CSV table of C-alpha atoms and ligand atoms in Angstrom, one decimal:
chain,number,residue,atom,x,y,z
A,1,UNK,CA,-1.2,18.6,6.2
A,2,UNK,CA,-0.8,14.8,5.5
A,3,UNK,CA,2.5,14.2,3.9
A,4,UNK,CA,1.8,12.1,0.3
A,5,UNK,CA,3.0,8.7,-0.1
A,6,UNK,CA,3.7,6.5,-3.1
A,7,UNK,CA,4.6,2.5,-2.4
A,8,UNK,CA,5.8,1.2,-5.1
A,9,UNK,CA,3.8,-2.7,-5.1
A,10,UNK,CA,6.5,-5.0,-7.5
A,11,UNK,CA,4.4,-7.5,-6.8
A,12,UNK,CA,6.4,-11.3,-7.9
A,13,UNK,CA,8.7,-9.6,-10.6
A,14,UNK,CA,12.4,-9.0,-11.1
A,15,UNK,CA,15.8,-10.5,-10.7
A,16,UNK,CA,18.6,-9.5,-9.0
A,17,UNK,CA,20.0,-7.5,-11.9
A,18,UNK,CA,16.2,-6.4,-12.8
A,19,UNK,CA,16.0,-4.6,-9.6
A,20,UNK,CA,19.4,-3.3,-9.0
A,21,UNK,CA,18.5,-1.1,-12.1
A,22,UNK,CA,15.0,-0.4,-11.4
A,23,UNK,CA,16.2,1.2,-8.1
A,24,UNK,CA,19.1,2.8,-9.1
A,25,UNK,CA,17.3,4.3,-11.9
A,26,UNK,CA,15.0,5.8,-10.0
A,27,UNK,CA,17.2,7.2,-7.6
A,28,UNK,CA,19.1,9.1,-9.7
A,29,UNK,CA,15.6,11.1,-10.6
A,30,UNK,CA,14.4,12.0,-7.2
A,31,UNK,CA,15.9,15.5,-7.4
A,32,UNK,CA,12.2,16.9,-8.6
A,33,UNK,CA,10.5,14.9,-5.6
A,34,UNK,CA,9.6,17.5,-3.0
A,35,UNK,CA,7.5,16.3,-0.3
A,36,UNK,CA,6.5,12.3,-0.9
A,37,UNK,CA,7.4,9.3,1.2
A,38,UNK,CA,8.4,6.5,-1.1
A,39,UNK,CA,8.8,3.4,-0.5
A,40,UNK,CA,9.4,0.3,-2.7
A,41,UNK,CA,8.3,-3.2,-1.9
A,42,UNK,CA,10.3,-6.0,-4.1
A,43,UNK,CA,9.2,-9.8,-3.8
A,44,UNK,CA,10.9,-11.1,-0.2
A,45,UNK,CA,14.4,-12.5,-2.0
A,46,UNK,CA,15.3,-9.1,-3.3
A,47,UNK,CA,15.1,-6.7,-0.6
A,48,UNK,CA,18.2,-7.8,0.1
A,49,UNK,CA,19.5,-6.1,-3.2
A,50,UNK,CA,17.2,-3.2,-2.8
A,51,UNK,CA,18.2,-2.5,0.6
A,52,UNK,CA,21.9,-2.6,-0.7
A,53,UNK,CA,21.1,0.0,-3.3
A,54,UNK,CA,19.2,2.0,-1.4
A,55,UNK,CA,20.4,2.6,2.3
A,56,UNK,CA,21.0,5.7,2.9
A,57,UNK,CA,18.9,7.2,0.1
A,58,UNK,CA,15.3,8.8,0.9
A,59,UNK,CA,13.6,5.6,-0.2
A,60,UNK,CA,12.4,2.9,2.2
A,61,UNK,CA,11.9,-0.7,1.2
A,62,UNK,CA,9.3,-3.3,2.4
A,63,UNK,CA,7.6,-6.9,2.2
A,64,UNK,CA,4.5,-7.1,0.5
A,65,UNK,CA,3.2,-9.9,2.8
A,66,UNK,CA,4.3,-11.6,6.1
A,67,UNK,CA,3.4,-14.4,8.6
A,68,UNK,CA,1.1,-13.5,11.3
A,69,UNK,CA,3.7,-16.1,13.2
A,70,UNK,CA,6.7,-14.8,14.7
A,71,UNK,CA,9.0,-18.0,14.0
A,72,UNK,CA,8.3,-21.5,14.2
A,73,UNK,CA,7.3,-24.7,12.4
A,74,UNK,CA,5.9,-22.3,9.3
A,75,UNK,CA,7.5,-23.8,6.2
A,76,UNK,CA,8.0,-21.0,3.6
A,77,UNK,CA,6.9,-18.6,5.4
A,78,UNK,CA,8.4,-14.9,6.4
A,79,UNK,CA,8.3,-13.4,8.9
A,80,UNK,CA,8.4,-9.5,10.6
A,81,UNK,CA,11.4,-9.8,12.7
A,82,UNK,CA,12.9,-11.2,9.7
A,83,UNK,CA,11.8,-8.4,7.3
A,84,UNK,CA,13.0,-5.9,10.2
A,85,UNK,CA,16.5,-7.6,9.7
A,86,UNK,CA,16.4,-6.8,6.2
A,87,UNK,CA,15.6,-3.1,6.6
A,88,UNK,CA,11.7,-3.2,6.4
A,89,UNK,CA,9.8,-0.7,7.6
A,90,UNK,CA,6.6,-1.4,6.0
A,91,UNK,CA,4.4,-4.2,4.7
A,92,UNK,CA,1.6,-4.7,2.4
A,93,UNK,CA,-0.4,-6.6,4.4
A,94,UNK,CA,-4.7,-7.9,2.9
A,95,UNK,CA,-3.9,-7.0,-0.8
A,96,UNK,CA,-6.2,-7.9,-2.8
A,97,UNK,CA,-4.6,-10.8,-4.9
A,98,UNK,CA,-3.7,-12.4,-1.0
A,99,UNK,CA,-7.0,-12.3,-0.3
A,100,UNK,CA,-8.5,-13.9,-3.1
A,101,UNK,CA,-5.8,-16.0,-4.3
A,102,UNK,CA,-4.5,-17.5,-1.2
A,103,UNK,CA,-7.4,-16.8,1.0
A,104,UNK,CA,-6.8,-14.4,3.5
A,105,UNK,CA,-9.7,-13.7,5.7
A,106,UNK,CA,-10.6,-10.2,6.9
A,107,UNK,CA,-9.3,-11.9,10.5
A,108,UNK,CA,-6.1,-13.2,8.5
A,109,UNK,CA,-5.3,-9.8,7.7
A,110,UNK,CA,-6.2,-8.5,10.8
A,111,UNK,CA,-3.6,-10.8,12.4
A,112,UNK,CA,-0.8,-10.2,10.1
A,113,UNK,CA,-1.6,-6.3,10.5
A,114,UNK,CA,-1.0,-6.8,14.4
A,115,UNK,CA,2.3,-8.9,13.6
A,116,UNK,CA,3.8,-6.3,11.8
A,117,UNK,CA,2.8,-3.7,14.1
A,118,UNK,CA,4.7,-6.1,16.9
A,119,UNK,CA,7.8,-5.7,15.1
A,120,UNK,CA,7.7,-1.9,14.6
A,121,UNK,CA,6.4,-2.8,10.5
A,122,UNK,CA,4.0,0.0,9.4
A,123,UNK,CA,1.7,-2.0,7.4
A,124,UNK,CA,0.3,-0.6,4.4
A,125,UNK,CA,-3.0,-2.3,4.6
A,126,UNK,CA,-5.2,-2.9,1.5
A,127,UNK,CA,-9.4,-3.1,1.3
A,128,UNK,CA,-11.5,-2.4,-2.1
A,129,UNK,CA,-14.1,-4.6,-3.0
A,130,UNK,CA,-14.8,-6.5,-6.3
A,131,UNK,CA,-16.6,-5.7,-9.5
A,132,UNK,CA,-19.5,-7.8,-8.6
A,133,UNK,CA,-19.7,-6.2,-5.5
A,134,UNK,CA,-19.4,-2.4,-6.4
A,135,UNK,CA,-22.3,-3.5,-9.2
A,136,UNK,CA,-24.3,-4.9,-6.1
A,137,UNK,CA,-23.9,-1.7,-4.4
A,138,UNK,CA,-21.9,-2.8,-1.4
A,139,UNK,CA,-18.5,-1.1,-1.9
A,140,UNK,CA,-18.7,0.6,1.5
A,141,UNK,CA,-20.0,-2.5,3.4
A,142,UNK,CA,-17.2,-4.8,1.6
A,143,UNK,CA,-14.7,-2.0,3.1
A,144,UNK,CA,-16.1,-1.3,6.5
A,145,UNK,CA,-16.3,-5.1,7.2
A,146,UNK,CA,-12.6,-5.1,6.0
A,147,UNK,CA,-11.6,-2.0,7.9
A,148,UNK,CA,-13.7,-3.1,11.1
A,149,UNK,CA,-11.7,-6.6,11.2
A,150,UNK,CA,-8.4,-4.9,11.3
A,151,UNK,CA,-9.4,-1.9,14.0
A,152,UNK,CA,-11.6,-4.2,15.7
A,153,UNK,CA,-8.4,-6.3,16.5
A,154,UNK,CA,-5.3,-3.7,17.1
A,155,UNK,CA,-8.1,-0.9,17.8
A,156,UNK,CA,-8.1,2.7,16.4
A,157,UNK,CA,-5.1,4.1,18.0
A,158,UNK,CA,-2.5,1.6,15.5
A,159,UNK,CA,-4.0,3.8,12.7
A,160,UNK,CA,-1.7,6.0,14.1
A,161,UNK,CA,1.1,3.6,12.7
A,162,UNK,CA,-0.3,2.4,9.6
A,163,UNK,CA,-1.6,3.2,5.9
A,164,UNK,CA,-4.5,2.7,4.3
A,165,UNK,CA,-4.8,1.5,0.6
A,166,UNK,CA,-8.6,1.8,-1.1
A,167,UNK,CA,-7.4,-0.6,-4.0
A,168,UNK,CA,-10.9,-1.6,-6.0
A,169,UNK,CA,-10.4,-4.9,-7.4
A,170,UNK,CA,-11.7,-4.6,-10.7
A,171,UNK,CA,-9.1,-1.4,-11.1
A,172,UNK,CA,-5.9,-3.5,-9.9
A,173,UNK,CA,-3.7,-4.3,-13.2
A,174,UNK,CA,-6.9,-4.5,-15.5
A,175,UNK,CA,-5.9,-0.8,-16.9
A,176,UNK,CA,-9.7,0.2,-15.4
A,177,UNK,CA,-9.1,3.3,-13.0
A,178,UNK,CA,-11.3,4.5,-10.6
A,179,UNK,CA,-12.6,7.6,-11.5
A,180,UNK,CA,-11.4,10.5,-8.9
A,181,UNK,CA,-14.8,11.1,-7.8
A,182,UNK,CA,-15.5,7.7,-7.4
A,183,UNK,CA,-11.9,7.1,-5.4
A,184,UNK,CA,-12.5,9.8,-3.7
A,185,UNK,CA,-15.4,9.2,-2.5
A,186,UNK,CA,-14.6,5.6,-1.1
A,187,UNK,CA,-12.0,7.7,0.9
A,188,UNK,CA,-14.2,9.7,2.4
A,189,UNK,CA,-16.1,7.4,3.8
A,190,UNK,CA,-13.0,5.1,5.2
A,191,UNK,CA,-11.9,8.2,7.0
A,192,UNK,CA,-15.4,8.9,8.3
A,193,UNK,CA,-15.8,6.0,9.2
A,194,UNK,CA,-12.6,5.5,11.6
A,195,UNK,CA,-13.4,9.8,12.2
A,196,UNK,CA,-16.3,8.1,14.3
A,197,UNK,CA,-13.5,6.1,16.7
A,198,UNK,CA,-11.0,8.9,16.7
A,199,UNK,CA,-11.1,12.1,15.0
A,200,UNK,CA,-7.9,13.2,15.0
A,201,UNK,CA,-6.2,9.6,14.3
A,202,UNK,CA,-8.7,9.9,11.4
A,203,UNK,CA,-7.3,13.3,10.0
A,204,UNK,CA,-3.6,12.1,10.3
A,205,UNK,CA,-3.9,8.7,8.3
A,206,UNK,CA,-2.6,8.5,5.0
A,207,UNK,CA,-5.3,6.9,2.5
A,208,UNK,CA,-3.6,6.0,-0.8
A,209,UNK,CA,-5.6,5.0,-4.2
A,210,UNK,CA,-4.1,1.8,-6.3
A,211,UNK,CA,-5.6,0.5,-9.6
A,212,UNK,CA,-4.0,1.2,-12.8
A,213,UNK,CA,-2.6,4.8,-11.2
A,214,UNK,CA,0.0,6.0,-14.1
A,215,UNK,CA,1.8,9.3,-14.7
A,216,UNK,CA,-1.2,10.1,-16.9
A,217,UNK,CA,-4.0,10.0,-14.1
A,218,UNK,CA,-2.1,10.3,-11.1
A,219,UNK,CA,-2.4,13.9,-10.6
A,220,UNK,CA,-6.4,14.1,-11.2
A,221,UNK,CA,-6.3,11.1,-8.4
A,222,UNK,CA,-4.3,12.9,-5.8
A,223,UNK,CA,-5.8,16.0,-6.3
A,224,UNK,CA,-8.9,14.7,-4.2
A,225,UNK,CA,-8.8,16.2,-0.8
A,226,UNK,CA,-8.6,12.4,0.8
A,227,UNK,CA,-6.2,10.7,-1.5
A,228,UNK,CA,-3.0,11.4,0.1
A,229,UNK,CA,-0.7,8.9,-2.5
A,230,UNK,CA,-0.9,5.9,-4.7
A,231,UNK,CA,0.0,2.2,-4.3
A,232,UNK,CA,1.0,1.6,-7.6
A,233,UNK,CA,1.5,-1.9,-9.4
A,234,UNK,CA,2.7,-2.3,-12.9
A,235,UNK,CA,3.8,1.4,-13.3
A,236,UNK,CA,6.1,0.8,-10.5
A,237,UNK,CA,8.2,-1.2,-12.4
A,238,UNK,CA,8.8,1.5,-14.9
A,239,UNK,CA,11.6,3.6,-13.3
A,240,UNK,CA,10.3,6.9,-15.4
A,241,UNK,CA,7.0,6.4,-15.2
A,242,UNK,CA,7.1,5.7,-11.3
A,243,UNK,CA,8.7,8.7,-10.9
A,244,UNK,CA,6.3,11.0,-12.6
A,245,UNK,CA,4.0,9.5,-10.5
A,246,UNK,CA,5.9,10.7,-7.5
A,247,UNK,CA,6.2,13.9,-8.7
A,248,UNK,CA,2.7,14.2,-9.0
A,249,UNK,CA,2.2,13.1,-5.5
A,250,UNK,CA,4.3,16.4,-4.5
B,1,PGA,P1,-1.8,-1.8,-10.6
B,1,PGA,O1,-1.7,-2.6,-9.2
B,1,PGA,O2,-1.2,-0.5,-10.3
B,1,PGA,O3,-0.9,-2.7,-11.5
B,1,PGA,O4,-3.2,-1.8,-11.0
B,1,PGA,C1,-1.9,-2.0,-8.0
B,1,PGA,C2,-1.7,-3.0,-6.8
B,1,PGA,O5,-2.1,-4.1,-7.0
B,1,PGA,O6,-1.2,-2.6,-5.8
């Protein structure tokens, strides 16, 4: 049995007092979370806070990007080692808004996904294909060329130390979910796909779902025998809301 996950995505939101509440606020519900990692990932300049707030509670923190570089002559740039410092231990690495605003390429990703691997990050890494492309009928190509990148470069066996995130474009913050069959059945295919490398690595990996997942369709979502958790956006920022969400993840 795959243990559920929900990552919380803040994506470039809070202050320092913003998030000191969020967290805190949410810790004080986990009592009816049973089984579910969680994990939150603030922008880079609070983890500092959140990691204050939340060492030593069953939460983990992490980045929701990094350099593919380990240090250098990078300006404004983060990177793994540095996260580690912080008390990372994961990373979003090839979401979507990365990829499209400050264009990441499949290899990109695929780099930055080996990077935090290096420094003992899991990355939580993101594919799901665009409106225009699901239309066009290439919703599995888009993610097999995004999924192939990634293996192709660290190879099957880092699966083992990663998470996957199916995270359709046209359902991310646009209040649009993917209908559980249709989520579903884009996991399916990501875990056949990799079955065909490595069966059992396959079984094991966590697939979450993200697009507009709230406490009102989040149980009909990981109810599907591949979605194992949610990467949730906006709702994450919600302390009650996140945490119905978690519940419903187990
Ligand atoms: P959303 O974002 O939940 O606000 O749609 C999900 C994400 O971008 O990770």
């Amino acid at each position: 049995m795959r243990r559920p996950m929900v990552a919380g995505n803040w994506k470039m939101n809070g202050i320092q007092a913003e998030a000191a509440a969020l967290v805190s606020r949410i810790e004080q519900g986990l009592g009816e979370v049973r089984r579910a990692e969680l994990v939150v990932c603030p922008p880079f300049v609070l983890i500092p806070v959140v990691a204050e707030w939340l060492s030593g509670s069953r939460i983990a923190w992490g980045a929701q990007n990094l350099s593919a570089h380990k240090s250098g002559a990078y300006t404004g740039e983060i990177s793994g080692t540095m996260l580690r410092d912080f008390g990372c231990s994961h990373v979003i690495v090839g979401h979507s808004e990365r990829r499209a605003l400050y264009a990441e390429s499949d290899m990109a990703v695929a780099e930055k996904f080996r990077a935090a691997q290096n420094v003992g990050l899991v990355p939580i890494l993101c594919v799901g294909e665009t409106l225009a492309e699901r239309e066009a009928n290439e919703t599995e190509v888009v993610v097999a060329r995004q999924l192939d990148a990634v293996v192709g470069m660290a190879g099957i066996a880092a699966m083992d130390n990663a998470v996957i995130a199916y995270e359709p474009v046209w359902a991310i913050g646009t209040g649009k979910t993917a209908t559980p069959e249709q989520a579903q059945s884009v996991h399916a295919f990501i875990r056949a796909r990799l079955a065909q490398l490595n069966a059992t690595v396959a079984e094991r990996l966590r697939i979450l779902y993200g697009g507009s997942v709230k406490a009102a369709n989040a149980q009909q979502l990981f109810r599907q025998s591949d979605i194992d958790g949610g990467l949730i956006g906006g709702a994450s920022l919600d302390a009650q809301e996140f945490l119905a969400i978690c519940r419903a993840a187990g």
